[in-house]
mmCIF file with all atom_site columns, C-alpha atoms in Angstrom:
data_model
loop_
_atom_site.group_PDB
_atom_site.id
_atom_site.type_symbol
_atom_site.label_atom_id
_atom_site.label_alt_id
_atom_site.label_comp_id
_atom_site.label_asym_id
_atom_site.label_entity_id
_atom_site.label_seq_id
_atom_site.pdbx_PDB_ins_code
_atom_site.Cartn_x
_atom_site.Cartn_y
_atom_site.Cartn_z
_atom_site.occupancy
_atom_site.B_iso_or_equiv
_atom_site.pdbx_formal_charge
_atom_site.auth_seq_id
_atom_site.auth_comp_id
_atom_site.auth_asym_id
_atom_site.auth_atom_id
_atom_site.pdbx_PDB_model_num
ATOM 1   C CA . UNK A 1 1   ? 7.311  71.513 53.001 1.00 0.00 ? 25  UNK A CA 1
ATOM 2   C CA . UNK A 1 2   ? 8.842  69.164 55.628 1.00 0.00 ? 26  UNK A CA 1
ATOM 3   C CA . UNK A 1 3   ? 11.291 66.519 54.400 1.00 0.00 ? 27  UNK A CA 1
ATOM 4   C CA . UNK A 1 4   ? 10.654 63.043 53.713 1.00 0.00 ? 28  UNK A CA 1
ATOM 5   C CA . UNK A 1 5   ? 13.008 60.575 53.375 1.00 0.00 ? 29  UNK A CA 1
ATOM 6   C CA . UNK A 1 6   ? 11.503 57.569 51.028 1.00 0.00 ? 30  UNK A CA 1
ATOM 7   C CA . UNK A 1 7   ? 14.017 54.575 50.707 1.00 0.00 ? 31  UNK A CA 1
ATOM 8   C CA . UNK A 1 8   ? 13.257 52.668 47.382 1.00 0.00 ? 32  UNK A CA 1
ATOM 9   C CA . UNK A 1 9   ? 12.371 48.987 48.749 1.00 0.00 ? 33  UNK A CA 1
ATOM 10  C CA . UNK A 1 10  ? 12.413 47.294 45.356 1.00 0.00 ? 34  UNK A CA 1
ATOM 11  C CA . UNK A 1 11  ? 8.536  47.495 44.916 1.00 0.00 ? 35  UNK A CA 1
ATOM 12  C CA . UNK A 1 12  ? 8.714  50.627 42.917 1.00 0.00 ? 36  UNK A CA 1
ATOM 13  C CA . UNK A 1 13  ? 7.976  53.215 45.375 1.00 0.00 ? 37  UNK A CA 1
ATOM 14  C CA . UNK A 1 14  ? 6.553  56.095 44.699 1.00 0.00 ? 38  UNK A CA 1
ATOM 15  C CA . UNK A 1 15  ? 8.288  59.668 45.641 1.00 0.00 ? 39  UNK A CA 1
ATOM 16  C CA . UNK A 1 16  ? 11.166 57.622 46.653 1.00 0.00 ? 40  UNK A CA 1
ATOM 17  C CA . UNK A 1 17  ? 14.010 59.831 46.648 1.00 0.00 ? 41  UNK A CA 1
ATOM 18  C CA . UNK A 1 18  ? 16.444 57.448 48.253 1.00 0.00 ? 42  UNK A CA 1
ATOM 19  C CA . UNK A 1 19  ? 18.101 53.943 47.441 1.00 0.00 ? 43  UNK A CA 1
ATOM 20  C CA . UNK A 1 20  ? 19.331 52.543 50.973 1.00 0.00 ? 44  UNK A CA 1
ATOM 21  C CA . UNK A 1 21  ? 18.329 52.965 54.201 1.00 0.00 ? 45  UNK A CA 1
ATOM 22  C CA . UNK A 1 22  ? 20.378 54.712 57.240 1.00 0.00 ? 46  UNK A CA 1
ATOM 23  C CA . UNK A 1 23  ? 20.616 51.787 58.909 1.00 0.00 ? 47  UNK A CA 1
ATOM 24  C CA . UNK A 1 24  ? 22.421 49.866 55.768 1.00 0.00 ? 48  UNK A CA 1
ATOM 25  C CA . UNK A 1 25  ? 24.566 53.052 55.137 1.00 0.00 ? 49  UNK A CA 1
ATOM 26  C CA . UNK A 1 26  ? 25.637 52.410 58.937 1.00 0.00 ? 50  UNK A CA 1
ATOM 27  C CA . UNK A 1 27  ? 26.314 48.852 58.597 1.00 0.00 ? 51  UNK A CA 1
ATOM 28  C CA . UNK A 1 28  ? 28.217 49.526 55.264 1.00 0.00 ? 52  UNK A CA 1
ATOM 29  C CA . UNK A 1 29  ? 30.519 52.003 56.792 1.00 0.00 ? 53  UNK A CA 1
ATOM 30  C CA . UNK A 1 30  ? 31.244 50.419 60.565 1.00 0.00 ? 54  UNK A CA 1
ATOM 31  C CA . UNK A 1 31  ? 32.106 47.579 58.332 1.00 0.00 ? 55  UNK A CA 1
ATOM 32  C CA . UNK A 1 32  ? 35.013 50.205 56.442 1.00 0.00 ? 56  UNK A CA 1
ATOM 33  C CA . UNK A 1 33  ? 35.548 52.088 59.573 1.00 0.00 ? 57  UNK A CA 1
ATOM 34  C CA . UNK A 1 34  ? 34.270 55.273 57.888 1.00 0.00 ? 58  UNK A CA 1
ATOM 35  C CA . UNK A 1 35  ? 34.446 57.808 61.081 1.00 0.00 ? 59  UNK A CA 1
ATOM 36  C CA . UNK A 1 36  ? 33.385 60.457 58.964 1.00 0.00 ? 60  UNK A CA 1
ATOM 37  C CA . UNK A 1 37  ? 29.734 58.205 58.622 1.00 0.00 ? 61  UNK A CA 1
ATOM 38  C CA . UNK A 1 38  ? 29.369 57.897 61.580 1.00 0.00 ? 62  UNK A CA 1
ATOM 39  C CA . UNK A 1 39  ? 30.342 61.515 63.176 1.00 0.00 ? 63  UNK A CA 1
ATOM 40  C CA . UNK A 1 40  ? 27.388 62.557 60.766 1.00 0.00 ? 64  UNK A CA 1
ATOM 41  C CA . UNK A 1 41  ? 23.370 62.835 62.644 1.00 0.00 ? 65  UNK A CA 1
ATOM 42  C CA . UNK A 1 42  ? 20.572 61.761 61.236 1.00 0.00 ? 66  UNK A CA 1
ATOM 43  C CA . UNK A 1 43  ? 19.677 64.530 59.128 1.00 0.00 ? 67  UNK A CA 1
ATOM 44  C CA . UNK A 1 44  ? 22.462 65.092 57.716 1.00 0.00 ? 68  UNK A CA 1
ATOM 45  C CA . UNK A 1 45  ? 23.851 60.853 56.661 1.00 0.00 ? 69  UNK A CA 1
ATOM 46  C CA . UNK A 1 46  ? 19.534 61.434 55.755 1.00 0.00 ? 70  UNK A CA 1
ATOM 47  C CA . UNK A 1 47  ? 20.694 64.653 52.744 1.00 0.00 ? 71  UNK A CA 1
ATOM 48  C CA . UNK A 1 48  ? 23.836 62.466 52.745 1.00 0.00 ? 72  UNK A CA 1
ATOM 49  C CA . UNK A 1 49  ? 21.787 59.362 51.000 1.00 0.00 ? 73  UNK A CA 1
ATOM 50  C CA . UNK A 1 50  ? 19.376 61.609 49.395 1.00 0.00 ? 74  UNK A CA 1
ATOM 51  C CA . UNK A 1 51  ? 22.018 63.690 47.568 1.00 0.00 ? 75  UNK A CA 1
ATOM 52  C CA . UNK A 1 52  ? 23.564 60.364 46.747 1.00 0.00 ? 76  UNK A CA 1
ATOM 53  C CA . UNK A 1 53  ? 20.828 58.769 45.353 1.00 0.00 ? 77  UNK A CA 1
ATOM 54  C CA . UNK A 1 54  ? 20.487 62.109 42.906 1.00 0.00 ? 78  UNK A CA 1
ATOM 55  C CA . UNK A 1 55  ? 23.937 61.433 41.754 1.00 0.00 ? 79  UNK A CA 1
ATOM 56  C CA . UNK A 1 56  ? 22.865 58.432 40.988 1.00 0.00 ? 80  UNK A CA 1
ATOM 57  C CA . UNK A 1 57  ? 19.651 58.755 38.474 1.00 0.00 ? 81  UNK A CA 1
ATOM 58  C CA . UNK A 1 58  ? 21.221 61.754 37.272 1.00 0.00 ? 82  UNK A CA 1
ATOM 59  C CA . UNK A 1 59  ? 25.102 60.539 36.103 1.00 0.00 ? 83  UNK A CA 1
ATOM 60  C CA . UNK A 1 60  ? 24.123 56.670 35.579 1.00 0.00 ? 84  UNK A CA 1
ATOM 61  C CA . UNK A 1 61  ? 19.739 56.666 35.649 1.00 0.00 ? 85  UNK A CA 1
ATOM 62  C CA . UNK A 1 62  ? 19.518 56.785 31.294 1.00 0.00 ? 86  UNK A CA 1
ATOM 63  C CA . UNK A 1 63  ? 22.316 54.138 31.179 1.00 0.00 ? 87  UNK A CA 1
ATOM 64  C CA . UNK A 1 64  ? 21.230 51.133 33.812 1.00 0.00 ? 88  UNK A CA 1
ATOM 65  C CA . UNK A 1 65  ? 20.172 47.399 31.785 1.00 0.00 ? 89  UNK A CA 1
ATOM 66  C CA . UNK A 1 66  ? 16.913 46.734 31.384 1.00 0.00 ? 90  UNK A CA 1
ATOM 67  C CA . UNK A 1 67  ? 13.327 50.020 31.716 1.00 0.00 ? 91  UNK A CA 1
ATOM 68  C CA . UNK A 1 68  ? 11.844 50.751 34.876 1.00 0.00 ? 92  UNK A CA 1
ATOM 69  C CA . UNK A 1 69  ? 9.406  49.162 36.011 1.00 0.00 ? 93  UNK A CA 1
ATOM 70  C CA . UNK A 1 70  ? 6.789  51.026 36.593 1.00 0.00 ? 94  UNK A CA 1
ATOM 71  C CA . UNK A 1 71  ? 5.629  54.831 35.292 1.00 0.00 ? 95  UNK A CA 1
ATOM 72  C CA . UNK A 1 72  ? 4.783  55.937 38.820 1.00 0.00 ? 96  UNK A CA 1
ATOM 73  C CA . UNK A 1 73  ? 8.011  54.475 40.737 1.00 0.00 ? 97  UNK A CA 1
ATOM 74  C CA . UNK A 1 74  ? 9.967  57.394 42.430 1.00 0.00 ? 98  UNK A CA 1
ATOM 75  C CA . UNK A 1 75  ? 13.388 56.191 41.089 1.00 0.00 ? 99  UNK A CA 1
ATOM 76  C CA . UNK A 1 76  ? 14.684 53.796 38.260 1.00 0.00 ? 100 UNK A CA 1
ATOM 77  C CA . UNK A 1 77  ? 15.150 50.942 40.416 1.00 0.00 ? 101 UNK A CA 1
ATOM 78  C CA . UNK A 1 78  ? 13.315 48.403 39.768 1.00 0.00 ? 102 UNK A CA 1
ATOM 79  C CA . UNK A 1 79  ? 13.522 47.515 36.737 1.00 0.00 ? 103 UNK A CA 1
ATOM 80  C CA . UNK A 1 80  ? 12.400 44.668 34.105 1.00 0.00 ? 104 UNK A CA 1
ATOM 81  C CA . UNK A 1 81  ? 14.758 42.884 31.409 1.00 0.00 ? 105 UNK A CA 1
ATOM 82  C CA . UNK A 1 82  ? 18.127 43.752 33.285 1.00 0.00 ? 106 UNK A CA 1
ATOM 83  C CA . UNK A 1 83  ? 20.997 41.144 33.930 1.00 0.00 ? 107 UNK A CA 1
ATOM 84  C CA . UNK A 1 84  ? 23.700 41.459 34.440 1.00 0.00 ? 108 UNK A CA 1
ATOM 85  C CA . UNK A 1 85  ? 27.057 39.688 32.503 1.00 0.00 ? 109 UNK A CA 1
ATOM 86  C CA . UNK A 1 86  ? 26.472 36.628 33.713 1.00 0.00 ? 110 UNK A CA 1
ATOM 87  C CA . UNK A 1 87  ? 23.018 36.215 33.187 1.00 0.00 ? 111 UNK A CA 1
ATOM 88  C CA . UNK A 1 88  ? 21.272 37.145 36.630 1.00 0.00 ? 112 UNK A CA 1
ATOM 89  C CA . UNK A 1 89  ? 18.259 38.671 36.938 1.00 0.00 ? 113 UNK A CA 1
ATOM 90  C CA . UNK A 1 90  ? 19.048 42.449 38.815 1.00 0.00 ? 114 UNK A CA 1
ATOM 91  C CA . UNK A 1 91  ? 15.500 42.458 41.297 1.00 0.00 ? 115 UNK A CA 1
ATOM 92  C CA . UNK A 1 92  ? 14.693 44.924 43.123 1.00 0.00 ? 116 UNK A CA 1
ATOM 93  C CA . UNK A 1 93  ? 17.301 47.672 43.870 1.00 0.00 ? 117 UNK A CA 1
ATOM 94  C CA . UNK A 1 94  ? 20.513 45.514 43.502 1.00 0.00 ? 118 UNK A CA 1
ATOM 95  C CA . UNK A 1 95  ? 22.895 45.471 46.445 1.00 0.00 ? 119 UNK A CA 1
ATOM 96  C CA . UNK A 1 96  ? 25.864 47.102 44.549 1.00 0.00 ? 120 UNK A CA 1
ATOM 97  C CA . UNK A 1 97  ? 23.847 50.117 43.436 1.00 0.00 ? 121 UNK A CA 1
ATOM 98  C CA . UNK A 1 98  ? 22.471 50.262 46.949 1.00 0.00 ? 122 UNK A CA 1
ATOM 99  C CA . UNK A 1 99  ? 26.156 49.977 48.208 1.00 0.00 ? 123 UNK A CA 1
ATOM 100 C CA . UNK A 1 100 ? 27.108 52.778 45.872 1.00 0.00 ? 124 UNK A CA 1
ATOM 101 C CA . UNK A 1 101 ? 24.522 54.728 47.205 1.00 0.00 ? 125 UNK A CA 1
ATOM 102 C CA . UNK A 1 102 ? 26.143 54.886 50.546 1.00 0.00 ? 126 UNK A CA 1
ATOM 103 C CA . UNK A 1 103 ? 30.248 54.774 49.405 1.00 0.00 ? 127 UNK A CA 1
ATOM 104 C CA . UNK A 1 104 ? 28.530 58.029 47.329 1.00 0.00 ? 128 UNK A CA 1
ATOM 105 C CA . UNK A 1 105 ? 26.578 59.178 50.587 1.00 0.00 ? 129 UNK A CA 1
ATOM 106 C CA . UNK A 1 106 ? 29.511 59.427 52.681 1.00 0.00 ? 130 UNK A CA 1
ATOM 107 C CA . UNK A 1 107 ? 31.877 61.539 50.039 1.00 0.00 ? 131 UNK A CA 1
ATOM 108 C CA . UNK A 1 108 ? 28.600 64.019 49.887 1.00 0.00 ? 132 UNK A CA 1
ATOM 109 C CA . UNK A 1 109 ? 29.065 64.837 53.277 1.00 0.00 ? 133 UNK A CA 1
ATOM 110 C CA . UNK A 1 110 ? 32.791 66.448 52.349 1.00 0.00 ? 134 UNK A CA 1
ATOM 111 C CA . UNK A 1 111 ? 32.063 67.472 48.884 1.00 0.00 ? 135 UNK A CA 1
ATOM 112 C CA . UNK A 1 112 ? 29.680 68.558 46.422 1.00 0.00 ? 136 UNK A CA 1
ATOM 113 C CA . UNK A 1 113 ? 29.251 65.098 44.096 1.00 0.00 ? 137 UNK A CA 1
ATOM 114 C CA . UNK A 1 114 ? 27.964 67.416 40.722 1.00 0.00 ? 138 UNK A CA 1
ATOM 115 C CA . UNK A 1 115 ? 29.059 71.096 41.653 1.00 0.00 ? 139 UNK A CA 1
ATOM 116 C CA . UNK A 1 116 ? 27.217 73.509 39.738 1.00 0.00 ? 140 UNK A CA 1
ATOM 117 C CA . UNK A 1 117 ? 27.774 74.577 36.918 1.00 0.00 ? 141 UNK A CA 1
ATOM 118 C CA . UNK A 1 118 ? 30.404 71.481 36.103 1.00 0.00 ? 142 UNK A CA 1
ATOM 119 C CA . UNK A 1 119 ? 27.839 69.425 34.014 1.00 0.00 ? 143 UNK A CA 1
ATOM 120 C CA . UNK A 1 120 ? 28.359 71.275 30.324 1.00 0.00 ? 144 UNK A CA 1
ATOM 121 C CA . UNK A 1 121 ? 25.279 70.092 28.060 1.00 0.00 ? 145 UNK A CA 1
ATOM 122 C CA . UNK A 1 122 ? 26.173 68.855 24.316 1.00 0.00 ? 146 UNK A CA 1
ATOM 123 C CA . UNK A 1 123 ? 24.522 69.706 21.700 1.00 0.00 ? 147 UNK A CA 1
ATOM 124 C CA . UNK A 1 124 ? 25.205 67.502 18.243 1.00 0.00 ? 148 UNK A CA 1
ATOM 125 C CA . UNK A 1 125 ? 23.584 66.800 14.741 1.00 0.00 ? 149 UNK A CA 1
ATOM 126 C CA . UNK A 1 126 ? 23.769 65.100 12.197 1.00 0.00 ? 150 UNK A CA 1
ATOM 127 C CA . UNK A 1 127 ? 22.195 63.359 8.958  1.00 0.00 ? 151 UNK A CA 1
ATOM 128 C CA . UNK A 1 128 ? 22.785 59.389 8.348  1.00 0.00 ? 152 UNK A CA 1
ATOM 129 C CA . UNK A 1 129 ? 21.333 57.665 5.152  1.00 0.00 ? 153 UNK A CA 1
ATOM 130 C CA . UNK A 1 130 ? 18.168 59.982 5.079  1.00 0.00 ? 154 UNK A CA 1
ATOM 131 C CA . UNK A 1 131 ? 17.262 60.229 8.872  1.00 0.00 ? 155 UNK A CA 1
ATOM 132 C CA . UNK A 1 132 ? 18.219 63.451 11.173 1.00 0.00 ? 156 UNK A CA 1
ATOM 133 C CA . UNK A 1 133 ? 19.318 62.410 14.240 1.00 0.00 ? 157 UNK A CA 1
ATOM 134 C CA . UNK A 1 134 ? 19.591 64.775 17.096 1.00 0.00 ? 158 UNK A CA 1
ATOM 135 C CA . UNK A 1 135 ? 21.855 64.898 20.691 1.00 0.00 ? 159 UNK A CA 1
ATOM 136 C CA . UNK A 1 136 ? 21.554 66.416 24.446 1.00 0.00 ? 160 UNK A CA 1
ATOM 137 C CA . UNK A 1 137 ? 23.575 64.903 26.406 1.00 0.00 ? 161 UNK A CA 1
ATOM 138 C CA . UNK A 1 138 ? 25.924 66.223 29.615 1.00 0.00 ? 162 UNK A CA 1
ATOM 139 C CA . UNK A 1 139 ? 29.746 65.896 28.486 1.00 0.00 ? 163 UNK A CA 1
ATOM 140 C CA . UNK A 1 140 ? 30.433 62.944 31.213 1.00 0.00 ? 164 UNK A CA 1
ATOM 141 C CA . UNK A 1 141 ? 33.719 64.479 32.069 1.00 0.00 ? 165 UNK A CA 1
ATOM 142 C CA . UNK A 1 142 ? 32.087 66.887 33.333 1.00 0.00 ? 166 UNK A CA 1
ATOM 143 C CA . UNK A 1 143 ? 30.806 65.468 36.595 1.00 0.00 ? 167 UNK A CA 1
ATOM 144 C CA . UNK A 1 144 ? 33.113 64.462 39.491 1.00 0.00 ? 168 UNK A CA 1
ATOM 145 C CA . UNK A 1 145 ? 34.639 60.501 39.773 1.00 0.00 ? 169 UNK A CA 1
ATOM 146 C CA . UNK A 1 146 ? 34.630 58.929 42.323 1.00 0.00 ? 170 UNK A CA 1
ATOM 147 C CA . UNK A 1 147 ? 36.068 55.540 41.268 1.00 0.00 ? 171 UNK A CA 1
ATOM 148 C CA . UNK A 1 148 ? 34.547 53.407 44.772 1.00 0.00 ? 172 UNK A CA 1
ATOM 149 C CA . UNK A 1 149 ? 31.187 53.553 44.072 1.00 0.00 ? 173 UNK A CA 1
ATOM 150 C CA . UNK A 1 150 ? 31.293 54.025 40.419 1.00 0.00 ? 174 UNK A CA 1
ATOM 151 C CA . UNK A 1 151 ? 33.033 50.483 40.128 1.00 0.00 ? 175 UNK A CA 1
ATOM 152 C CA . UNK A 1 152 ? 30.178 49.008 42.157 1.00 0.00 ? 176 UNK A CA 1
ATOM 153 C CA . UNK A 1 153 ? 27.291 50.663 39.437 1.00 0.00 ? 177 UNK A CA 1
ATOM 154 C CA . UNK A 1 154 ? 29.363 48.326 36.543 1.00 0.00 ? 178 UNK A CA 1
ATOM 155 C CA . UNK A 1 155 ? 26.704 45.607 36.634 1.00 0.00 ? 179 UNK A CA 1
ATOM 156 C CA . UNK A 1 156 ? 23.941 47.461 36.883 1.00 0.00 ? 180 UNK A CA 1
ATOM 157 C CA . UNK A 1 157 ? 24.746 49.190 33.287 1.00 0.00 ? 181 UNK A CA 1
ATOM 158 C CA . UNK A 1 158 ? 25.325 45.460 32.241 1.00 0.00 ? 182 UNK A CA 1
ATOM 159 C CA . UNK A 1 159 ? 29.303 44.853 33.456 1.00 0.00 ? 183 UNK A CA 1
ATOM 160 C CA . UNK A 1 160 ? 30.828 42.945 35.130 1.00 0.00 ? 184 UNK A CA 1
ATOM 161 C CA . UNK A 1 161 ? 28.694 41.265 36.948 1.00 0.00 ? 185 UNK A CA 1
ATOM 162 C CA . UNK A 1 162 ? 30.797 41.396 40.379 1.00 0.00 ? 186 UNK A CA 1
ATOM 163 C CA . UNK A 1 163 ? 29.088 39.798 42.962 1.00 0.00 ? 187 UNK A CA 1
ATOM 164 C CA . UNK A 1 164 ? 29.432 36.087 41.323 1.00 0.00 ? 188 UNK A CA 1
ATOM 165 C CA . UNK A 1 165 ? 32.762 35.019 42.745 1.00 0.00 ? 189 UNK A CA 1
ATOM 166 C CA . UNK A 1 166 ? 32.993 31.926 40.637 1.00 0.00 ? 190 UNK A CA 1
ATOM 167 C CA . UNK A 1 167 ? 33.719 32.205 36.409 1.00 0.00 ? 191 UNK A CA 1
ATOM 168 C CA . UNK A 1 168 ? 31.722 32.136 33.885 1.00 0.00 ? 192 UNK A CA 1
ATOM 169 C CA . UNK A 1 169 ? 32.475 28.309 32.572 1.00 0.00 ? 193 UNK A CA 1
ATOM 170 C CA . UNK A 1 170 ? 31.578 27.129 35.658 1.00 0.00 ? 194 UNK A CA 1
ATOM 171 C CA . UNK A 1 171 ? 28.228 29.103 35.629 1.00 0.00 ? 195 UNK A CA 1
ATOM 172 C CA . UNK A 1 172 ? 27.846 27.981 32.460 1.00 0.00 ? 196 UNK A CA 1
ATOM 173 C CA . UNK A 1 173 ? 28.037 24.506 33.377 1.00 0.00 ? 197 UNK A CA 1
ATOM 174 C CA . UNK A 1 174 ? 25.723 24.828 36.303 1.00 0.00 ? 198 UNK A CA 1
ATOM 175 C CA . UNK A 1 175 ? 22.486 26.940 34.194 1.00 0.00 ? 199 UNK A CA 1
ATOM 176 C CA . UNK A 1 176 ? 22.723 23.888 31.863 1.00 0.00 ? 200 UNK A CA 1
ATOM 177 C CA . UNK A 1 177 ? 25.637 23.987 29.752 1.00 0.00 ? 201 UNK A CA 1
ATOM 178 C CA . UNK A 1 178 ? 28.449 21.643 29.026 1.00 0.00 ? 202 UNK A CA 1
ATOM 179 C CA . UNK A 1 179 ? 31.126 22.034 30.766 1.00 0.00 ? 203 UNK A CA 1
ATOM 180 C CA . UNK A 1 180 ? 34.041 22.900 29.098 1.00 0.00 ? 204 UNK A CA 1
ATOM 181 C CA . UNK A 1 181 ? 35.683 20.633 30.968 1.00 0.00 ? 205 UNK A CA 1
ATOM 182 C CA . UNK A 1 182 ? 34.568 17.517 31.217 1.00 0.00 ? 206 UNK A CA 1
ATOM 183 C CA . UNK A 1 183 ? 32.410 18.339 27.939 1.00 0.00 ? 207 UNK A CA 1
ATOM 184 C CA . UNK A 1 184 ? 29.235 16.835 29.658 1.00 0.00 ? 208 UNK A CA 1
ATOM 185 C CA . UNK A 1 185 ? 25.980 18.937 31.098 1.00 0.00 ? 209 UNK A CA 1
ATOM 186 C CA . UNK A 1 186 ? 24.111 18.663 34.038 1.00 0.00 ? 210 UNK A CA 1
ATOM 187 C CA . UNK A 1 187 ? 22.728 15.170 34.167 1.00 0.00 ? 211 UNK A CA 1
ATOM 188 C CA . UNK A 1 188 ? 25.470 13.673 31.355 1.00 0.00 ? 212 UNK A CA 1
#
């Protein structure tokens, strides 16, 4: 079976295996002078993007805010009820998820994002107040850390919105609340 590079376009593509287009990844790396990326061939770049997407799904897929938009979609995005900390809706595949995918893809050219044998599965069982609780998970420290790319995914996990570029007081005033500076809302 031939490899098919299928990008999630924000509509819930069945069988999607990539969060970022080759063109988006090329532009991302050109703007950052990542020489290793520009010298790779097409097939190598596509494989690196798929590995990066696999890494995002494995490490972060269950931690994204909201719910998958449909059971048929191939990846975790797009999502329903997904908001960043500033209250903005995260639609389609958010820009920071696509940028993180491009960053992980560059790392996938020279390293395994999740080396074989490093994801230690942990299990825990306990009873609390008459309820039995059983958890099975991969120990987070078993995954390789890539801080520059990992931080980009904070908004998709309900962390800092990262791209809003304004403080919360101004944002609150624009959304219809009273500004702390003036005590007045819009139209007052």
